[in-house]
Short mmCIF file of C-alpha atoms and ligand atoms in Angstrom, two decimals:
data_model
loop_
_atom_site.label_atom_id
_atom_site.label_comp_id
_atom_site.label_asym_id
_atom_site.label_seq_id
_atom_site.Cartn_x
_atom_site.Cartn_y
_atom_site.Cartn_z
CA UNK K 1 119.56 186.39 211.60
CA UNK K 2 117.51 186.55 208.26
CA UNK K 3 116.11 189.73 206.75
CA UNK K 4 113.36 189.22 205.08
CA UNK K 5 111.88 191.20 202.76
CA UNK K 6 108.53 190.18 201.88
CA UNK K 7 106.01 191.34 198.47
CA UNK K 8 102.61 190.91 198.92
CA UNK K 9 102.75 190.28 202.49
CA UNK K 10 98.72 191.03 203.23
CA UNK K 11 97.94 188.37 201.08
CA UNK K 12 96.98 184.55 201.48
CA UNK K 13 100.81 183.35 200.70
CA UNK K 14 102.05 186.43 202.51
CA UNK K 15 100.16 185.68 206.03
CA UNK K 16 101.03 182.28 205.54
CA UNK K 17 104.96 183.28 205.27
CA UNK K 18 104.51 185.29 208.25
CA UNK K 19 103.45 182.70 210.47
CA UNK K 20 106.14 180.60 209.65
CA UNK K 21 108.38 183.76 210.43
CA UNK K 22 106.49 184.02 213.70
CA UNK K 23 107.74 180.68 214.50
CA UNK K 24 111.22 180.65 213.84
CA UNK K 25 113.49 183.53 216.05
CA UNK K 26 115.87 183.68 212.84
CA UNK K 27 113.57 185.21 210.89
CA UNK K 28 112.81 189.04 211.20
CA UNK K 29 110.56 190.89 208.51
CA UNK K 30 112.97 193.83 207.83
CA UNK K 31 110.53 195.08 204.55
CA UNK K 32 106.94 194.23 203.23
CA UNK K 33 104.65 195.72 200.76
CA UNK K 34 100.68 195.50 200.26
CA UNK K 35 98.28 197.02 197.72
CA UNK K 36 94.83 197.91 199.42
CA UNK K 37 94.72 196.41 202.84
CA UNK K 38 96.11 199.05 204.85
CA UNK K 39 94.26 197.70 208.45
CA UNK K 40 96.33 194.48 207.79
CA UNK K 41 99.59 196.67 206.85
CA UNK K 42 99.19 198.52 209.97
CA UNK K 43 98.97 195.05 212.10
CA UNK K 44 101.82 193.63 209.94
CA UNK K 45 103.89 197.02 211.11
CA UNK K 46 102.53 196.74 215.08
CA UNK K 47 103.81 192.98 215.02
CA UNK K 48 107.24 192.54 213.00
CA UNK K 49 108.22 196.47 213.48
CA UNK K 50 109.71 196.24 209.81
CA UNK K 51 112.10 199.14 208.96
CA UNK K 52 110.93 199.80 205.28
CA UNK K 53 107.19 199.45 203.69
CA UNK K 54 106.08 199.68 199.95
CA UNK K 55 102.26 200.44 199.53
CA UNK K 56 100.51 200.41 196.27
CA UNK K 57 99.25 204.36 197.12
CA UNK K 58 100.36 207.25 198.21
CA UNK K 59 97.15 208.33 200.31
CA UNK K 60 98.03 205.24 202.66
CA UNK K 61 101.79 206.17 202.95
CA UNK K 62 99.93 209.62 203.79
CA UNK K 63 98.65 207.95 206.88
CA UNK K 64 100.93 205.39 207.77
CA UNK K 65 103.68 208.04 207.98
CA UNK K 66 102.11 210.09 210.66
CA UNK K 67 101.11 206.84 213.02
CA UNK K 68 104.99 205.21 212.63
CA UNK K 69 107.17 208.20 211.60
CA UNK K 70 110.51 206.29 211.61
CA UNK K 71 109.87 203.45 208.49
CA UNK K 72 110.50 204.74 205.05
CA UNK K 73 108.18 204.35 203.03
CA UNK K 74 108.14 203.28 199.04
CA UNK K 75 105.70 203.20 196.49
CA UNK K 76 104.52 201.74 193.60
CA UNK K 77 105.61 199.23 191.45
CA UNK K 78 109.28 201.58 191.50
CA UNK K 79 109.04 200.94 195.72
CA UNK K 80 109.02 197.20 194.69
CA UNK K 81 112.04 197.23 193.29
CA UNK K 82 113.52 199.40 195.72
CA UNK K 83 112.14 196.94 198.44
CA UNK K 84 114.05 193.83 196.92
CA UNK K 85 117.19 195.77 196.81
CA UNK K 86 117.10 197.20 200.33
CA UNK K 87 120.59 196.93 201.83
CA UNK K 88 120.05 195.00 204.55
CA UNK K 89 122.23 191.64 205.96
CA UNK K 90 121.00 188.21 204.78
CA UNK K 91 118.26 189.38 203.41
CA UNK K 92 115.59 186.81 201.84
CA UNK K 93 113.54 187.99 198.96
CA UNK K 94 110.19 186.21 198.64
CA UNK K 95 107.39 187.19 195.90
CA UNK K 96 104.23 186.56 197.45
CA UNK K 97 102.64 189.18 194.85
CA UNK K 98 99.72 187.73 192.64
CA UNK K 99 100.00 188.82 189.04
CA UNK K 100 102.74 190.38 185.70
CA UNK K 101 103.42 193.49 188.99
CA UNK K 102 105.52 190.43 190.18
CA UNK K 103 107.84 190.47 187.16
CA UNK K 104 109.89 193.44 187.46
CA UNK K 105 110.78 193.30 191.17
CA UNK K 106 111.82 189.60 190.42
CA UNK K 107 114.27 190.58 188.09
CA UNK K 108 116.07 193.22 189.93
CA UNK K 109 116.04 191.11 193.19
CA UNK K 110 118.07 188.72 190.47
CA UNK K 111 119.97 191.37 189.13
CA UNK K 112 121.38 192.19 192.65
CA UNK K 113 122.26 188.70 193.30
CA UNK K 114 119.75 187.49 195.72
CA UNK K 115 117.69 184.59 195.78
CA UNK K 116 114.66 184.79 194.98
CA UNK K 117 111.93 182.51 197.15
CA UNK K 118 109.19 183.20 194.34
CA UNK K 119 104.97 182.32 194.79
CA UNK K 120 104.34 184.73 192.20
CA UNK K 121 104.13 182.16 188.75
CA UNK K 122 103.02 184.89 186.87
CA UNK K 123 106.41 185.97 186.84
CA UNK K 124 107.68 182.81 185.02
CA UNK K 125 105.19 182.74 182.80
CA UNK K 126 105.08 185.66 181.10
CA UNK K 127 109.34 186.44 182.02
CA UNK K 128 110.13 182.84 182.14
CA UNK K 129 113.32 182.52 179.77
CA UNK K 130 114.60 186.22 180.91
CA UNK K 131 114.47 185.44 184.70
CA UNK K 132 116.22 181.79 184.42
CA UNK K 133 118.67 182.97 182.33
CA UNK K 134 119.70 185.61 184.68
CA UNK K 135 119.47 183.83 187.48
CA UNK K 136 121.94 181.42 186.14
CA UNK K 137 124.27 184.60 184.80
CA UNK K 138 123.52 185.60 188.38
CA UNK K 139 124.22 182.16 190.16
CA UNK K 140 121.11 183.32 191.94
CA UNK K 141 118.48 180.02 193.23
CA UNK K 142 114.56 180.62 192.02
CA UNK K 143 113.18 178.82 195.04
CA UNK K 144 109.09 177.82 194.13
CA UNK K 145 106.67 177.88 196.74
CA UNK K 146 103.70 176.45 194.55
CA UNK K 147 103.08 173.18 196.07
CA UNK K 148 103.59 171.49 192.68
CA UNK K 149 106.66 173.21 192.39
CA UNK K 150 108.13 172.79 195.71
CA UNK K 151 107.34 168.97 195.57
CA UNK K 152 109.32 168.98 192.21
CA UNK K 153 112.31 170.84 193.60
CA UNK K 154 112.01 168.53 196.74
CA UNK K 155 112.07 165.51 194.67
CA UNK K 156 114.98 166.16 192.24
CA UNK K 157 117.16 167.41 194.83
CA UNK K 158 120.35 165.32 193.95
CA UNK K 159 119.02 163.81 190.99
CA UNK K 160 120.28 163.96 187.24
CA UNK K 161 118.24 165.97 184.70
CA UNK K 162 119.37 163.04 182.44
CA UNK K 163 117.64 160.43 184.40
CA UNK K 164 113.87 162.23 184.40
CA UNK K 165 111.38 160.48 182.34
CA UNK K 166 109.04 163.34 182.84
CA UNK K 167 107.42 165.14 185.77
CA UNK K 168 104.19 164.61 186.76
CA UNK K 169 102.46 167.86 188.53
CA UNK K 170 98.68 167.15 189.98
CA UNK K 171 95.25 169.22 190.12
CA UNK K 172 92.73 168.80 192.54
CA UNK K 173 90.16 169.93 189.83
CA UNK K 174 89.21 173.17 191.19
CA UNK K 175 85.84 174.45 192.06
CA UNK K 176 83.57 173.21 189.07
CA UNK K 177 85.34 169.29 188.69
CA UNK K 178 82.13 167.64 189.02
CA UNK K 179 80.43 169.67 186.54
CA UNK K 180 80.03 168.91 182.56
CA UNK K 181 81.08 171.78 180.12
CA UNK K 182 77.75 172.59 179.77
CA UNK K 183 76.92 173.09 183.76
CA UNK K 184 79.46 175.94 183.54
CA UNK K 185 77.45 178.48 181.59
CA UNK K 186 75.08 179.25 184.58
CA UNK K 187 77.84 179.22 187.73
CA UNK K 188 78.11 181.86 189.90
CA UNK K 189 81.44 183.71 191.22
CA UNK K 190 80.27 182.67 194.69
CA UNK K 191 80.39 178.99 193.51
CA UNK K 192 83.85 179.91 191.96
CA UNK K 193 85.47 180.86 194.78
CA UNK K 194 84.57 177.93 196.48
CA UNK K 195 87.95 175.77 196.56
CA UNK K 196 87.64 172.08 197.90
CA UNK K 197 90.87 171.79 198.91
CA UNK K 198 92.64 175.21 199.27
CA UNK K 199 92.08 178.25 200.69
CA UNK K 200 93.99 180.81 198.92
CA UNK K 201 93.44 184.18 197.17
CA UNK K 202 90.49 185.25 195.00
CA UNK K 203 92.76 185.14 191.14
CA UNK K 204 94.49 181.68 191.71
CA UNK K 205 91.06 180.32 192.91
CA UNK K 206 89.32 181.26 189.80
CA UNK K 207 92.46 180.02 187.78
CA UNK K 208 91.74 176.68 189.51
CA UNK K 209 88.49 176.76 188.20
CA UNK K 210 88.77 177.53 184.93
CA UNK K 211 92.36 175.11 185.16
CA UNK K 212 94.38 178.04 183.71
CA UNK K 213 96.54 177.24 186.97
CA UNK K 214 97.56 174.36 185.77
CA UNK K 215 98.28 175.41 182.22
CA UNK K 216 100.62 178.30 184.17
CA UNK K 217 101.96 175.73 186.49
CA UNK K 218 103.09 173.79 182.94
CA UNK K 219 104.86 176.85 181.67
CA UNK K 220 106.30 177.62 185.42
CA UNK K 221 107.81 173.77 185.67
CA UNK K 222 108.87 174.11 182.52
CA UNK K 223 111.14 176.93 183.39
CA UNK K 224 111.97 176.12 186.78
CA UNK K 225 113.25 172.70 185.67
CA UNK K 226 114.77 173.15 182.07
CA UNK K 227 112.41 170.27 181.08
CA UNK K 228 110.36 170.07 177.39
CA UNK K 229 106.99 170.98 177.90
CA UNK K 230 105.35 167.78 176.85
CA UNK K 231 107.74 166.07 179.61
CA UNK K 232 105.50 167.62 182.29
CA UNK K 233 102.33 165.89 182.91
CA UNK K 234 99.03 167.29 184.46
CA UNK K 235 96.90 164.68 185.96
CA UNK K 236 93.83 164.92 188.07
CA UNK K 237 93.75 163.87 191.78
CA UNK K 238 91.24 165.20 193.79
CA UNK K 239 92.42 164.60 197.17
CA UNK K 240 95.67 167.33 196.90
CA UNK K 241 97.59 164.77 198.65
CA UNK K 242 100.40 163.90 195.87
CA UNK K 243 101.32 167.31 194.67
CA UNK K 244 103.84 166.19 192.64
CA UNK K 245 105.81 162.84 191.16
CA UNK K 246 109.17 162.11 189.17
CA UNK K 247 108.98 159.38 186.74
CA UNK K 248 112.75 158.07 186.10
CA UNK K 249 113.89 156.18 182.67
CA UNK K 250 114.32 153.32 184.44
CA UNK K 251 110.16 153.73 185.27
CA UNK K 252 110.99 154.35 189.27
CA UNK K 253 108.25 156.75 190.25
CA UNK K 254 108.69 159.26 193.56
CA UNK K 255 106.06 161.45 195.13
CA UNK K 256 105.89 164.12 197.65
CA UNK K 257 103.01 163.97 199.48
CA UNK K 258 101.48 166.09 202.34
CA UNK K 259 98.61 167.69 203.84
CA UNK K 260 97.35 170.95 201.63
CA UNK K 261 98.92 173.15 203.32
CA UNK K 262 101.32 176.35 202.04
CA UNK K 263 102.56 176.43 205.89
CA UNK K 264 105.08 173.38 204.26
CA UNK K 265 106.39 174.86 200.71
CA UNK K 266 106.86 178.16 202.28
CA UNK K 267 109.13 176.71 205.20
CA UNK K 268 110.86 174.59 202.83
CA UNK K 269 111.52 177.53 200.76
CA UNK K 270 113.17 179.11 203.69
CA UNK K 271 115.19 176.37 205.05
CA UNK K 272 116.20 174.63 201.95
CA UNK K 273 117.67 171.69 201.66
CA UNK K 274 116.41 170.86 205.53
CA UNK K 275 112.88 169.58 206.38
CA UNK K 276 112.43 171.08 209.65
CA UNK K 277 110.08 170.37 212.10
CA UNK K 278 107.23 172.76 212.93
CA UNK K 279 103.64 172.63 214.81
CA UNK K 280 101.90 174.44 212.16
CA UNK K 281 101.98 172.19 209.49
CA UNK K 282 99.81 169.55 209.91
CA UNK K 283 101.14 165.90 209.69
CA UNK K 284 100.08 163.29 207.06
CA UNK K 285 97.68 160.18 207.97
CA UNK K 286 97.85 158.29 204.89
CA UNK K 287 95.02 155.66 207.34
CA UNK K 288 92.76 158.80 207.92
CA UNK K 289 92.72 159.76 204.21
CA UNK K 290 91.87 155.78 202.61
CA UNK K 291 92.41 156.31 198.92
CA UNK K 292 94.03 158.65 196.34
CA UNK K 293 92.66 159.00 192.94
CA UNK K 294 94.15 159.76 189.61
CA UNK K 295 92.72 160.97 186.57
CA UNK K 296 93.70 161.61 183.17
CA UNK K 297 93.23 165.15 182.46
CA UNK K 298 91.02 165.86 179.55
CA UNK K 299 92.12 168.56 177.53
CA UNK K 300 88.87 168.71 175.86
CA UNK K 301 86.91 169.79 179.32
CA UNK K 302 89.54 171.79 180.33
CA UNK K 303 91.02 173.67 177.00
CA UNK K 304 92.79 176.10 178.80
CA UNK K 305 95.41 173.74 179.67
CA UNK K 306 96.13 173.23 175.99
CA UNK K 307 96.02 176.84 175.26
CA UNK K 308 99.09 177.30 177.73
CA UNK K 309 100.90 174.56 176.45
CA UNK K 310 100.58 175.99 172.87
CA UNK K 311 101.08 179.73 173.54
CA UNK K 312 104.68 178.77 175.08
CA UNK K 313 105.30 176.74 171.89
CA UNK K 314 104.39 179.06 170.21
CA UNK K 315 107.53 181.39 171.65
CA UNK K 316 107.13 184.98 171.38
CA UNK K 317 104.82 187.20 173.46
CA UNK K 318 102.24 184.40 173.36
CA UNK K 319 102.39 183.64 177.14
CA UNK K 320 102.46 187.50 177.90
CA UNK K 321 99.31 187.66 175.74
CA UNK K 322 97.90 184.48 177.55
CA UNK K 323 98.62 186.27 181.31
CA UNK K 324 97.65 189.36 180.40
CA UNK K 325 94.10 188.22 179.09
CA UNK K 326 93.50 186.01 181.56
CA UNK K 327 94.19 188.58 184.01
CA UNK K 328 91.49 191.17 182.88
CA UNK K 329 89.16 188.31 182.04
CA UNK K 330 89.48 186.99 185.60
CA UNK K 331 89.08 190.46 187.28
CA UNK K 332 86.42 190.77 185.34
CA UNK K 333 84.73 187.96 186.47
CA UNK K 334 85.42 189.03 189.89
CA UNK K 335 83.46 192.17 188.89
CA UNK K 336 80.37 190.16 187.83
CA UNK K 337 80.71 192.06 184.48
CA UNK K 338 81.05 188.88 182.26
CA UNK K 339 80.37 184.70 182.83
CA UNK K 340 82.50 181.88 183.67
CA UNK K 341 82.48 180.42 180.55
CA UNK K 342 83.45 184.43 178.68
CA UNK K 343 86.70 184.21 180.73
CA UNK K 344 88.08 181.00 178.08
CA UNK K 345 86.38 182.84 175.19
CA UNK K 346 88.00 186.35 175.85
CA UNK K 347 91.88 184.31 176.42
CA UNK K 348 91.70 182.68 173.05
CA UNK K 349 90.70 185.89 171.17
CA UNK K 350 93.48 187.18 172.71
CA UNK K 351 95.77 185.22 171.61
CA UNK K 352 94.41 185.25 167.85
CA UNK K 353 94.02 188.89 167.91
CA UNK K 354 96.02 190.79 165.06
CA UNK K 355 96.92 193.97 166.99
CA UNK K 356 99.19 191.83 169.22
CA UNK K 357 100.96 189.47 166.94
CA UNK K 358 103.68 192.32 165.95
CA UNK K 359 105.09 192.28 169.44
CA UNK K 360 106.03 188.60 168.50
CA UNK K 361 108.42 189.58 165.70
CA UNK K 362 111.97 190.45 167.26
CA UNK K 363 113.85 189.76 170.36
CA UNK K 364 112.07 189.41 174.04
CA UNK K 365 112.84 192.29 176.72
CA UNK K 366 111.50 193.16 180.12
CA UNK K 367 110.06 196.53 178.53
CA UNK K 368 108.10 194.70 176.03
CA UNK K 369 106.76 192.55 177.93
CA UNK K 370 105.14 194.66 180.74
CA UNK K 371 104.08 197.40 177.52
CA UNK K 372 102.48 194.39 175.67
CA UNK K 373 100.76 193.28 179.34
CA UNK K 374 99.26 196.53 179.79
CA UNK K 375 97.85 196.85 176.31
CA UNK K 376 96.41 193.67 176.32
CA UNK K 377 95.06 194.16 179.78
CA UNK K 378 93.46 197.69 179.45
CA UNK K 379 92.25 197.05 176.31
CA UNK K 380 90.27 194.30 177.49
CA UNK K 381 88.92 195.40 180.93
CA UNK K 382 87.96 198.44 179.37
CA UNK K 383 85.88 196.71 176.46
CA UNK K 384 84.05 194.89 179.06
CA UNK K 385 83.80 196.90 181.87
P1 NDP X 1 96.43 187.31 197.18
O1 NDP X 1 95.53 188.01 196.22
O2 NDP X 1 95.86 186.73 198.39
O3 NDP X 1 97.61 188.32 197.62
C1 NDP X 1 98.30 189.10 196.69
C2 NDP X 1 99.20 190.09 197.38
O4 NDP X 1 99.73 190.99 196.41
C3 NDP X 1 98.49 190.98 198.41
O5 NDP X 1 99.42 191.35 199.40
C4 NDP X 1 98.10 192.20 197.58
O6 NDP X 1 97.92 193.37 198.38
C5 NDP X 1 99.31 192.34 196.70
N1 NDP X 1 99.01 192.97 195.41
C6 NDP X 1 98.05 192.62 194.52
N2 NDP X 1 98.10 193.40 193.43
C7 NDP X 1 99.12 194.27 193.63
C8 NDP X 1 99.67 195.34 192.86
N3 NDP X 1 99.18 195.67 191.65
N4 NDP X 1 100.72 196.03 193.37
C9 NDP X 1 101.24 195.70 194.58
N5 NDP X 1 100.76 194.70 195.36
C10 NDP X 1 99.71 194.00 194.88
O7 NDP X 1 97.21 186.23 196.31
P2 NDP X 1 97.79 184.81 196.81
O8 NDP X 1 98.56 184.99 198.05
O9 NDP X 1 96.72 183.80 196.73
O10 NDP X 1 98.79 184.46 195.61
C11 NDP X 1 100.07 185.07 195.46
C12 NDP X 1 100.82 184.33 194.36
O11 NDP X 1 101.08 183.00 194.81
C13 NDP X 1 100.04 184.20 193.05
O12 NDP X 1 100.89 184.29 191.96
C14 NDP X 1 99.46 182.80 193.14
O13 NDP X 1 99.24 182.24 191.87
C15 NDP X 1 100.56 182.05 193.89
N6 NDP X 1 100.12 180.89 194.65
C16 NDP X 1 99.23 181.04 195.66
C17 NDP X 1 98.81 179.96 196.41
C18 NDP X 1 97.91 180.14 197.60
O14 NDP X 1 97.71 179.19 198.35
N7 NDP X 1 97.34 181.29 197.83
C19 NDP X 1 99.28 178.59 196.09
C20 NDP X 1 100.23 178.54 195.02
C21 NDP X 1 100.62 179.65 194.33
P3 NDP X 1 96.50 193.75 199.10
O15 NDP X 1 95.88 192.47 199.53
O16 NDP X 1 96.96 194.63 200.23
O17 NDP X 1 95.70 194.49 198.09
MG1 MG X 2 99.96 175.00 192.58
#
């Protein structure tokens, strides 16, 4: 039997984990946590009968505590940690949380010596260098579920790191792909959040849009596979059929392909190195689909893509800056307090703004990184809102 304990689990990654649980009798959800959606927590608890819960707020843990008495209860972004650590037998930490909240609860699932099975990129992207290098002190695995990711992890499996020419990862285009630069100024969050290819939670939806996934997705293969950053290639392909390919010296190129579907990179997360059957997932027909495109990606009509790639040359707090920004810009969005097109404005203001460039000077620790997020973050909803 494997315990898992599960962030995020009332979100789009997190229902999709529990369905694969639901399918597979080795699997029991021994711990979950959720932020707002307290009608979903309470179905999660009816279903899986989890021994431990985490909730954002301490009103909910108020009422869940008087319907199911026996679970402890945790809170906060402390109960997140606590979660990860839970002493429990085989357990099986996955990150389904969106956002720099993922960060912490990362690194102490790393610091107990546990895998982590990790959705959350935010994590790598603003922690990248501290959670590789202790999950290598730790001989701990950092298991991606992003398709790109998984595809990546699926295809090097065996392979030497000396042998990669680069890595290729691919972008569907996101909401706005057929739409100049100067269509953007007048789109609506409606139109936003209206994904051709995936259906997935509100931030990473707008983060296709705007293509600031990809620039994260960059920074998180760069990471995950110890690979320069100009080694990893974005190119557009609108069909989210290839998520990912290896190009070897010797110019061999391999591809994962699949449906887009999460149902497969979470699975694969959980059964690594095996590619087991299941029902859910919905098989390829390569005859029903015709033709796969490929683009170059331009870096002019999508600058945020660019602005990733520099901020992580750029070392220092840059990417923390880059998250953080993005993060209040997006919510923002969400909010209808500010336009599409504001969201790339307020992210590179960020990252030239004075009042943040002293956090760069020194060496890089948990602390200052989450401080540094929640300057940056506050200090731009608030201005704003
Ligand atoms: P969702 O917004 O759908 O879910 C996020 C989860 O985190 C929810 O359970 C939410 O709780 C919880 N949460 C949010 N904020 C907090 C907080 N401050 N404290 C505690 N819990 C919190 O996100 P997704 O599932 O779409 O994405 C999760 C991660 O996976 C992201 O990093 C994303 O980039 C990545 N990813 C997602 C893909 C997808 O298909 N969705 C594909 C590839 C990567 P509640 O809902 O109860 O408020
Ligand atoms: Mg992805």
């Amino acid at each position: 039997m494997k315990n898992v304990l599960l962030l995020g689990a009332t979100g789009s990654i997190g229902t999709q984990v529990l369905d694969v649980i639901r399918t597979n009798a080795e699997y029991c959800l021994k711990a979950f946590s959720f932020g707002n959606n307290i009608e979903k927590a309470k179905k999660i608890i009816e279903e899986f009968k989890p021994t431990m819960v985490c909730a954002s707020h301490s009103y909910d843990i108020d009422t869940l505590e008087e319907e199911y008495p026996d679970i402890e209860y945790v809170i906060g972004d402390i109960g997140l940690q606590t979660l990860v650590s839970y002493d429990v037998e085989n357990p099986v930490v996955i990150n389904a949380l969106v956002g720099a909240v993922g960060l912490m609860p990362t690194a102490v699932a790393i610091d107990n010596g546990r895998d982590v099975i990790l959705a959350n990129k935010e994590a790598l992207v603003i922690g990248g260098e501290i959670i590789m290098q202790k999950a290598q002190e730790k001989h701990v695995k950092i298991i991606p579920i992003d398709s790109e990711h998984s595809g990546l992890f699926q295809l090097l499996e065996g392979k030497n790191k000396e042998d990669i020419n680069k890595l290729i990862i691919t972008a569907s285009g996101g909401a706005f792909r057929d739409k100049t630069k100067e269509e953007l100024a007048t789109v609506t969050k409606e139109e936003a959040l209206n994904h051709p290819n995936w259906q997935m939670g509100d931030k990473i939806t707008i983060d296709c849009a705007t293509m600031m996934n990809k620039g994260f997705e960059l920074i998180e293969a760069h990471y995950l596979f110890d690979l320069d950053i100009d080694k990893i290639e974005p190119i557009l392909h609108r069909e989210s059929i290839v998520h990912a390919m290896v190009e070897f010296k010797d110019g061999s190129v391999f591809a994962q392909m699949a449906t887009s579907d999460m149902h497969l990179p979470i699975q694969y997360a959980l059964e690594y190195p095996h590619h087991l059957k299941n029902d859910l997932i919905q098989k390829l027909d390569l005859t029903k689909v015709g033709n796969l495109h490929f683009e170059e990606l331009s870096y002019e009509r999508y600058p945020l893509v660019k602005v990733a790639k520099d901020a992580l040359k750029a070392g220092g707090l840059q990417c923390t800056i880059l998250n953080a920004a993005n993060e209040a810009a997006v919510k923002l969005f969400l909010e209808e307090k500010i336009s599409f097109v504001e969201i790339e404005k307020i992210i590179i203001n960020a990252l030239k703004n004075p009042k943040y460039q002293g956090f760069n000077e020194g060496a890089v620790n948990l602390m200052k990184i989450m401080t540094l997020h929640e300057m940056v973050y506050n200090d731009l909803y608030y201005q704003y809102s």
